[in-house]
């Protein structure tokens, strides 16, 4: 089939003219709201210090009011603290107070029976005016609802991952980008007026769907418009860096807006401004060609040529019918093709495990900044800022190191330092904090490496489908991340031990993947490289294996 290369046909535009710079910068700007929306639960879902409420109308002496909350032993900190979920029985306390007895002098207070917080809780307002936890009392017997809130957001992200690829292929990258950006912004605004936790979670689920859909659409749109020499920079120092910028804006906004509703309201402002980019970001010419809309694709490229000040050929894509037919054929591949042979099935399984492990670690460490020693706002800012050098390092590694070594080394670094945390004495909090930040550094680098490493392993006919499947696997990790942190309530270092072990194992598994550095992107399934364990058998180019692949591809052609 005579199918000219798109990059060759558009080489007249150059690599880095005003058109490419505009698209690069505007698409990166559209990513910023995802950074603070995706991790907003760090502040909205934080649990302030709390204890049972003693009604102000209860007529008891100040001595008894101060003695009503019992002391409990904190096994992790090895000290005493006021109980968060119980109080002494109010009827007994009221009786003693009315009789004029003095606590600890006339009465042994520890012998008074206890009861739950029947009148609710009072929360410390030194750090926050309100969070969703203090708003709807997501503590004690309902403390499972806080991590569930984050998990439901990531369930929305998972759902969006499944839907976004198909919607983008059918309706276009640009439409999906801005429609889902609008969904994220509008439903975040509606969340501000949530009357209950259930409604908040439902809206948060929808926000998660919009968030990942516009992120993926922006990523794909940039990869399809920009030239090959710019794509690596766009996928690391572009998209990922601007996500980190949005992440860094989160603690700055939260520091000045201590009420969760006002914080959410502030998050909607950048989204509404990003909607104005509709008139400046073009549709993907590649996608238009796949739909047979050649005139529209050429019109965009002619306008780009004018912006770059270059001469545009009279006919950019001469073989329109061939192109339209090829576009229809490529769309016949599905998720089932990712498991139809042993080799591609092993690659897919390995990558899904690695994606899921990275996502568990990255999301858990990001969401856990509120539990670290020190100021929560500074901790969150440092957690976001550490991603910047990690992304720069990842970009440099991708230029010079084998992909497997890049992935294995960053995963192992992130996992290994987390395993050391449980060995740090309780009083050396800053050492533990430094290890957490170093772990975040390694996993952030691994997250930016896994995207291009995955794209290079799959053929053109399956590349988008494979990225979608791996993204789905990573969302399973995101959903479970809040519950990894929940285990810290039983043993403080347990989340770090689990996350570290999982990521070290993933680093070892990544060594089994084929190496793609310096290799041309595969176009068909038969061009794919093989997993290490299958290399000897499969790379022999046996007629049976090759014939099987060719017959499989001919079914689609």
mmCIF file of N, CA and C in Angstrom, residues 132-234:
data_model
loop_
_atom_site.group_PDB
_atom_site.id
_atom_site.type_symbol
_atom_site.label_atom_id
_atom_site.label_comp_id
_atom_site.label_asym_id
_atom_site.label_seq_id
_atom_site.Cartn_x
_atom_site.Cartn_y
_atom_site.Cartn_z
ATOM 1 N N UNK A 132 -13.646 18.597 54.223
ATOM 2 C CA UNK A 132 -14.824 17.734 54.093
ATOM 3 C C UNK A 132 -14.927 16.794 55.279
ATOM 4 N N UNK A 133 -13.804 16.523 55.944
ATOM 5 C CA UNK A 133 -13.816 15.659 57.126
ATOM 6 C C UNK A 133 -14.537 16.347 58.275
ATOM 7 N N UNK A 134 -14.212 17.595 58.535
ATOM 8 C CA UNK A 134 -14.878 18.318 59.620
ATOM 9 C C UNK A 134 -16.301 18.727 59.245
ATOM 10 N N UNK A 135 -16.551 18.910 57.944
ATOM 11 C CA UNK A 135 -17.891 19.290 57.489
ATOM 12 C C UNK A 135 -18.904 18.178 57.723
ATOM 13 N N UNK A 136 -18.489 16.936 57.416
ATOM 14 C CA UNK A 136 -19.430 15.812 57.494
ATOM 15 C C UNK A 136 -18.987 14.747 58.490
ATOM 16 N N UNK A 137 -18.097 15.102 59.419
ATOM 17 C CA UNK A 137 -17.675 14.210 60.502
ATOM 18 C C UNK A 137 -17.207 12.844 59.986
ATOM 19 N N UNK A 138 -16.229 12.866 59.085
ATOM 20 C CA UNK A 138 -15.685 11.623 58.528
ATOM 21 C C UNK A 138 -14.556 11.113 59.420
ATOM 22 N N UNK A 139 -14.865 10.854 60.678
ATOM 23 C CA UNK A 139 -13.879 10.413 61.655
ATOM 24 C C UNK A 139 -14.434 9.226 62.431
ATOM 25 N N UNK A 140 -13.538 8.608 63.212
ATOM 26 C CA UNK A 140 -13.896 7.479 64.085
ATOM 27 C C UNK A 140 -14.545 6.354 63.285
ATOM 28 N N UNK A 141 -15.782 6.011 63.530
ATOM 29 C CA UNK A 141 -16.394 4.889 62.822
ATOM 30 C C UNK A 141 -16.628 5.190 61.345
ATOM 31 N N UNK A 142 -16.568 6.456 60.966
ATOM 32 C CA UNK A 142 -16.740 6.831 59.562
ATOM 33 C C UNK A 142 -15.428 7.276 58.916
ATOM 34 N N UNK A 143 -14.301 6.954 59.531
ATOM 35 C CA UNK A 143 -13.037 7.425 58.968
ATOM 36 C C UNK A 143 -12.700 6.748 57.644
ATOM 37 N N UNK A 144 -13.348 5.617 57.328
ATOM 38 C CA UNK A 144 -13.116 4.943 56.052
ATOM 39 C C UNK A 144 -13.640 5.767 54.870
ATOM 40 N N UNK A 145 -14.484 6.730 55.142
ATOM 41 C CA UNK A 145 -15.063 7.502 54.044
ATOM 42 C C UNK A 145 -14.056 8.466 53.404
ATOM 43 N N UNK A 146 -13.082 8.934 54.161
ATOM 44 C CA UNK A 146 -12.095 9.869 53.607
ATOM 45 C C UNK A 146 -11.245 9.211 52.520
ATOM 46 N N UNK A 147 -10.626 8.034 52.772
ATOM 47 C CA UNK A 147 -9.894 7.390 51.673
ATOM 48 C C UNK A 147 -10.815 6.935 50.550
ATOM 49 N N UNK A 148 -12.060 6.573 50.878
ATOM 50 C CA UNK A 148 -13.000 6.180 49.824
ATOM 51 C C UNK A 148 -13.278 7.349 48.883
ATOM 52 N N UNK A 149 -13.297 8.569 49.417
ATOM 53 C CA UNK A 149 -13.521 9.746 48.577
ATOM 54 C C UNK A 149 -12.438 9.856 47.513
ATOM 55 N N UNK A 150 -11.180 9.687 47.910
ATOM 56 C CA UNK A 150 -10.081 9.722 46.940
ATOM 57 C C UNK A 150 -10.185 8.571 45.956
ATOM 58 N N UNK A 151 -10.549 7.399 46.457
ATOM 59 C CA UNK A 151 -10.664 6.238 45.567
ATOM 60 C C UNK A 151 -11.775 6.425 44.538
ATOM 61 N N UNK A 152 -12.875 7.053 44.941
ATOM 62 C CA UNK A 152 -13.964 7.289 43.990
ATOM 63 C C UNK A 152 -13.537 8.286 42.909
ATOM 64 N N UNK A 153 -12.723 9.262 43.279
ATOM 65 C CA UNK A 153 -12.172 10.167 42.262
ATOM 66 C C UNK A 153 -11.346 9.376 41.254
ATOM 67 N N UNK A 154 -10.492 8.473 41.743
ATOM 68 C CA UNK A 154 -9.666 7.681 40.838
ATOM 69 C C UNK A 154 -10.493 6.652 40.072
ATOM 70 N N UNK A 155 -11.637 6.229 40.631
ATOM 71 C CA UNK A 155 -12.562 5.399 39.846
ATOM 72 C C UNK A 155 -13.086 6.191 38.647
ATOM 73 N N UNK A 156 -13.363 7.474 38.868
ATOM 74 C CA UNK A 156 -13.752 8.337 37.750
ATOM 75 C C UNK A 156 -12.628 8.470 36.739
ATOM 76 N N UNK A 157 -11.395 8.564 37.242
ATOM 77 C CA UNK A 157 -10.233 8.624 36.347
ATOM 78 C C UNK A 157 -10.132 7.340 35.533
ATOM 79 N N UNK A 158 -10.369 6.191 36.183
ATOM 80 C CA UNK A 158 -10.344 4.913 35.480
ATOM 81 C C UNK A 158 -11.411 4.875 34.389
ATOM 82 N N UNK A 159 -12.613 5.303 34.729
ATOM 83 C CA UNK A 159 -13.702 5.329 33.748
ATOM 84 C C UNK A 159 -13.365 6.260 32.587
ATOM 85 N N UNK A 160 -12.809 7.420 32.900
ATOM 86 C CA UNK A 160 -12.406 8.350 31.855
ATOM 87 C C UNK A 160 -11.316 7.785 30.971
ATOM 88 N N UNK A 161 -10.402 6.988 31.568
ATOM 89 C CA UNK A 161 -9.347 6.362 30.775
ATOM 90 C C UNK A 161 -9.926 5.405 29.745
ATOM 91 N N UNK A 162 -10.968 4.677 30.151
ATOM 92 C CA UNK A 162 -11.604 3.733 29.237
ATOM 93 C C UNK A 162 -12.313 4.466 28.111
ATOM 94 N N UNK A 163 -12.983 5.565 28.442
ATOM 95 C CA UNK A 163 -13.826 6.254 27.470
ATOM 96 C C UNK A 163 -13.075 7.243 26.594
ATOM 97 N N UNK A 164 -12.019 7.866 27.133
ATOM 98 C CA UNK A 164 -11.412 9.001 26.439
ATOM 99 C C UNK A 164 -10.799 8.625 25.102
ATOM 100 N N UNK A 165 -10.141 7.455 25.048
ATOM 101 C CA UNK A 165 -9.528 7.053 23.791
ATOM 102 C C UNK A 165 -10.544 6.853 22.685
ATOM 103 N N UNK A 166 -11.636 6.171 23.007
ATOM 104 C CA UNK A 166 -12.667 5.923 22.002
ATOM 105 C C UNK A 166 -13.359 7.219 21.587
ATOM 106 N N UNK A 167 -13.633 8.092 22.570
ATOM 107 C CA UNK A 167 -14.272 9.364 22.224
ATOM 108 C C UNK A 167 -13.351 10.220 21.369
ATOM 109 N N UNK A 168 -12.051 10.212 21.712
ATOM 110 C CA UNK A 168 -11.099 11.015 20.967
ATOM 111 C C UNK A 168 -10.954 10.518 19.533
ATOM 112 N N UNK A 169 -10.964 9.204 19.344
ATOM 113 C CA UNK A 169 -10.874 8.647 17.994
ATOM 114 C C UNK A 169 -12.124 8.932 17.170
ATOM 115 N N UNK A 170 -13.246 9.021 17.845
ATOM 116 C CA UNK A 170 -14.501 9.207 17.108
ATOM 117 C C UNK A 170 -14.818 10.676 16.858
ATOM 118 N N UNK A 171 -14.646 11.528 17.866
ATOM 119 C CA UNK A 171 -15.095 12.912 17.752
ATOM 120 C C UNK A 171 -13.953 13.908 17.536
ATOM 121 N N UNK A 172 -12.713 13.467 17.691
ATOM 122 C CA UNK A 172 -11.586 14.361 17.492
ATOM 123 C C UNK A 172 -10.922 14.757 18.791
ATOM 124 N N UNK A 173 -9.616 15.036 18.703
ATOM 125 C CA UNK A 173 -8.843 15.362 19.900
ATOM 126 C C UNK A 173 -9.299 16.694 20.514
ATOM 127 N N UNK A 174 -9.486 17.683 19.677
ATOM 128 C CA UNK A 174 -9.797 19.022 20.172
ATOM 129 C C UNK A 174 -11.152 19.065 20.861
ATOM 130 N N UNK A 175 -12.161 18.461 20.264
ATOM 131 C CA UNK A 175 -13.495 18.482 20.874
ATOM 132 C C UNK A 175 -13.487 17.789 22.227
ATOM 133 N N UNK A 176 -12.861 16.632 22.287
ATOM 134 C CA UNK A 176 -12.812 15.899 23.554
ATOM 135 C C UNK A 176 -12.014 16.687 24.598
ATOM 136 N N UNK A 177 -10.919 17.314 24.181
ATOM 137 C CA UNK A 177 -10.111 18.112 25.101
ATOM 138 C C UNK A 177 -10.951 19.190 25.769
ATOM 139 N N UNK A 178 -11.700 19.954 25.003
ATOM 140 C CA UNK A 178 -12.403 21.094 25.574
ATOM 141 C C UNK A 178 -13.740 20.711 26.216
ATOM 142 N N UNK A 179 -14.405 19.695 25.694
ATOM 143 C CA UNK A 179 -15.635 19.243 26.343
ATOM 144 C C UNK A 179 -15.327 18.678 27.723
ATOM 145 N N UNK A 180 -14.303 17.840 27.825
ATOM 146 C CA UNK A 180 -13.957 17.253 29.127
ATOM 147 C C UNK A 180 -13.332 18.288 30.058
ATOM 148 N N UNK A 181 -12.638 19.273 29.495
ATOM 149 C CA UNK A 181 -12.136 20.374 30.315
ATOM 150 C C UNK A 181 -13.308 21.149 30.912
ATOM 151 N N UNK A 182 -14.360 21.348 30.109
ATOM 152 C CA UNK A 182 -15.561 22.012 30.612
ATOM 153 C C UNK A 182 -16.252 21.192 31.682
ATOM 154 N N UNK A 183 -16.324 19.866 31.480
ATOM 155 C CA UNK A 183 -16.926 18.990 32.489
ATOM 156 C C UNK A 183 -16.166 19.089 33.802
ATOM 157 N N UNK A 184 -14.846 19.027 33.737
ATOM 158 C CA UNK A 184 -14.032 19.124 34.950
ATOM 159 C C UNK A 184 -14.266 20.451 35.666
ATOM 160 N N UNK A 185 -14.277 21.538 34.911
ATOM 161 C CA UNK A 185 -14.414 22.867 35.519
ATOM 162 C C UNK A 185 -15.811 23.088 36.084
ATOM 163 N N UNK A 186 -16.846 22.756 35.306
ATOM 164 C CA UNK A 186 -18.230 23.008 35.727
ATOM 165 C C UNK A 186 -18.595 22.154 36.937
ATOM 166 N N UNK A 187 -18.216 20.882 36.919
ATOM 167 C CA UNK A 187 -18.584 20.020 38.037
ATOM 168 C C UNK A 187 -17.750 20.307 39.280
ATOM 169 N N UNK A 188 -16.549 20.839 39.114
ATOM 170 C CA UNK A 188 -15.803 21.321 40.279
ATOM 171 C C UNK A 188 -16.530 22.506 40.910
ATOM 172 N N UNK A 189 -17.073 23.383 40.062
ATOM 173 C CA UNK A 189 -17.843 24.520 40.564
ATOM 174 C C UNK A 189 -19.100 24.048 41.298
ATOM 175 N N UNK A 190 -19.785 23.045 40.752
ATOM 176 C CA UNK A 190 -20.990 22.527 41.404
ATOM 177 C C UNK A 190 -20.635 21.873 42.743
ATOM 178 N N UNK A 191 -19.448 21.255 42.825
ATOM 179 C CA UNK A 191 -19.014 20.633 44.081
ATOM 180 C C UNK A 191 -18.991 21.611 45.243
ATOM 181 N N UNK A 192 -18.725 22.868 44.942
ATOM 182 C CA UNK A 192 -18.660 23.888 45.996
ATOM 183 C C UNK A 192 -19.947 23.921 46.805
ATOM 184 N N UNK A 193 -21.075 23.587 46.176
ATOM 185 C CA UNK A 193 -22.389 23.668 46.823
ATOM 186 C C UNK A 193 -22.907 22.298 47.260
ATOM 187 N N UNK A 194 -22.013 21.328 47.398
ATOM 188 C CA UNK A 194 -22.423 19.973 47.783
ATOM 189 C C UNK A 194 -23.115 19.987 49.139
ATOM 190 N N UNK A 195 -24.349 19.463 49.234
ATOM 191 C CA UNK A 195 -25.056 19.451 50.514
ATOM 192 C C UNK A 195 -24.702 18.256 51.394
ATOM 193 N N UNK A 196 -24.060 17.237 50.813
ATOM 194 C CA UNK A 196 -23.756 16.027 51.587
ATOM 195 C C UNK A 196 -22.508 15.368 51.015
ATOM 196 N N UNK A 197 -21.950 14.454 51.810
ATOM 197 C CA UNK A 197 -20.763 13.729 51.370
ATOM 198 C C UNK A 197 -21.078 12.874 50.155
ATOM 199 N N UNK A 198 -22.244 12.268 50.095
ATOM 200 C CA UNK A 198 -22.601 11.415 48.968
ATOM 201 C C UNK A 198 -22.633 12.208 47.661
ATOM 202 N N UNK A 199 -23.241 13.392 47.689
ATOM 203 C CA UNK A 199 -23.293 14.230 46.492
ATOM 204 C C UNK A 199 -21.889 14.684 46.105
ATOM 205 N N UNK A 200 -21.080 15.034 47.090
ATOM 206 C CA UNK A 200 -19.697 15.444 46.826
ATOM 207 C C UNK A 200 -18.946 14.334 46.099
ATOM 208 N N UNK A 201 -19.097 13.095 46.554
ATOM 209 C CA UNK A 201 -18.389 11.965 45.934
ATOM 210 C C UNK A 201 -18.864 11.728 44.502
ATOM 211 N N UNK A 202 -20.173 11.828 44.283
ATOM 212 C CA UNK A 202 -20.707 11.648 42.933
ATOM 213 C C UNK A 202 -20.117 12.687 41.976
ATOM 214 N N UNK A 203 -20.077 13.934 42.418
ATOM 215 C CA UNK A 203 -19.515 15.002 41.582
ATOM 216 C C UNK A 203 -18.011 14.822 41.404
ATOM 217 N N UNK A 204 -17.337 14.348 42.446
ATOM 218 C CA UNK A 204 -15.889 14.130 42.377
ATOM 219 C C UNK A 204 -15.560 13.026 41.366
ATOM 220 N N UNK A 205 -16.412 12.011 41.298
ATOM 221 C CA UNK A 205 -16.259 10.940 40.310
ATOM 222 C C UNK A 205 -16.311 11.516 38.890
ATOM 223 N N UNK A 206 -17.268 12.401 38.640
ATOM 224 C CA UNK A 206 -17.412 13.011 37.313
ATOM 225 C C UNK A 206 -16.216 13.918 37.009
ATOM 226 N N UNK A 207 -15.748 14.647 38.022
ATOM 227 C CA UNK A 207 -14.556 15.481 37.838
ATOM 228 C C UNK A 207 -13.359 14.616 37.443
ATOM 229 N N UNK A 208 -13.220 13.450 38.070
ATOM 230 C CA UNK A 208 -12.133 12.533 37.719
ATOM 231 C C UNK A 208 -12.220 12.064 36.280
ATOM 232 N N UNK A 209 -13.438 11.796 35.804
ATOM 233 C CA UNK A 209 -13.622 11.414 34.405
ATOM 234 C C UNK A 209 -13.140 12.513 33.469
ATOM 235 N N UNK A 210 -13.521 13.755 33.759
ATOM 236 C CA UNK A 210 -13.114 14.870 32.916
ATOM 237 C C UNK A 210 -11.632 15.141 32.986
ATOM 238 N N UNK A 211 -11.054 14.974 34.180
ATOM 239 C CA UNK A 211 -9.650 15.307 34.359
ATOM 240 C C UNK A 211 -8.739 14.451 33.498
ATOM 241 N N UNK A 212 -8.898 13.132 33.567
ATOM 242 C CA UNK A 212 -8.002 12.260 32.792
ATOM 243 C C UNK A 212 -8.287 12.363 31.307
ATOM 244 N N UNK A 213 -9.542 12.588 30.930
ATOM 245 C CA UNK A 213 -9.891 12.657 29.510
ATOM 246 C C UNK A 213 -9.232 13.849 28.838
ATOM 247 N N UNK A 214 -9.251 15.010 29.485
ATOM 248 C CA UNK A 214 -8.616 16.162 28.838
ATOM 249 C C UNK A 214 -7.093 16.077 28.919
ATOM 250 N N UNK A 215 -6.579 15.400 29.948
ATOM 251 C CA UNK A 215 -5.126 15.208 30.036
ATOM 252 C C UNK A 215 -4.634 14.343 28.881
ATOM 253 N N UNK A 216 -5.311 13.205 28.670
ATOM 254 C CA UNK A 216 -4.910 12.296 27.593
ATOM 255 C C UNK A 216 -5.103 12.954 26.233
ATOM 256 N N UNK A 217 -6.214 13.669 26.056
ATOM 257 C CA UNK A 217 -6.470 14.334 24.778
ATOM 258 C C UNK A 217 -5.392 15.367 24.475
ATOM 259 N N UNK A 218 -4.976 16.143 25.482
ATOM 260 C CA UNK A 218 -3.910 17.134 25.278
ATOM 261 C C UNK A 218 -2.586 16.450 24.964
ATOM 262 N N UNK A 219 -2.311 15.340 25.651
ATOM 263 C CA UNK A 219 -1.072 14.599 25.412
ATOM 264 C C UNK A 219 -1.023 14.081 23.978
ATOM 265 N N UNK A 220 -2.110 13.436 23.545
ATOM 266 C CA UNK A 220 -2.157 12.864 22.191
ATOM 267 C C UNK A 220 -2.131 13.958 21.139
ATOM 268 N N UNK A 221 -2.863 15.035 21.372
ATOM 269 C CA UNK A 221 -2.915 16.134 20.409
ATOM 270 C C UNK A 221 -1.523 16.716 20.169
ATOM 271 N N UNK A 222 -0.771 16.926 21.237
ATOM 272 C CA UNK A 222 0.579 17.442 21.093
ATOM 273 C C UNK A 222 1.504 16.457 20.399
ATOM 274 N N UNK A 223 1.406 15.183 20.753
ATOM 275 C CA UNK A 223 2.259 14.171 20.131
ATOM 276 C C UNK A 223 1.980 14.047 18.636
ATOM 277 N N UNK A 224 0.745 14.290 18.217
ATOM 278 C CA UNK A 224 0.387 14.161 16.805
ATOM 279 C C UNK A 224 0.713 15.418 15.999
ATOM 280 N N UNK A 225 0.697 16.579 16.622
ATOM 281 C CA UNK A 225 0.970 17.815 15.893
ATOM 282 C C UNK A 225 2.465 18.119 15.845
ATOM 283 N N UNK A 226 3.165 17.915 16.951
ATOM 284 C CA UNK A 226 4.565 18.306 17.043
ATOM 285 C C UNK A 226 5.464 17.333 16.290
ATOM 286 N N UNK A 227 6.622 17.816 15.871
ATOM 287 C CA UNK A 227 7.567 17.009 15.101
ATOM 288 C C UNK A 227 8.264 15.996 16.001
ATOM 289 N N UNK A 228 8.842 14.930 15.413
ATOM 290 C CA UNK A 228 9.463 13.879 16.235
ATOM 291 C C UNK A 228 10.528 14.388 17.191
ATOM 292 N N UNK A 229 11.310 15.395 16.793
ATOM 293 C CA UNK A 229 12.389 15.882 17.659
ATOM 294 C C UNK A 229 11.877 16.620 18.886
ATOM 295 N N UNK A 230 10.613 17.043 18.885
ATOM 296 C CA UNK A 230 10.045 17.807 19.994
ATOM 297 C C UNK A 230 9.187 16.924 20.903
ATOM 298 N N UNK A 231 8.816 15.747 20.437
ATOM 299 C CA UNK A 231 7.854 14.931 21.195
ATOM 300 C C UNK A 231 8.392 14.472 22.540
ATOM 301 N N UNK A 232 9.689 14.084 22.604
ATOM 302 C CA UNK A 232 10.253 13.652 23.889
ATOM 303 C C UNK A 232 10.222 14.779 24.912
ATOM 304 N N UNK A 233 10.548 15.991 24.455
ATOM 305 C CA UNK A 233 10.515 17.140 25.363
ATOM 306 C C UNK A 233 9.079 17.424 25.796
ATOM 307 N N UNK A 234 8.148 17.322 24.859
ATOM 308 C CA UNK A 234 6.742 17.591 25.179
ATOM 309 C C UNK A 234 6.206 16.590 26.206
#
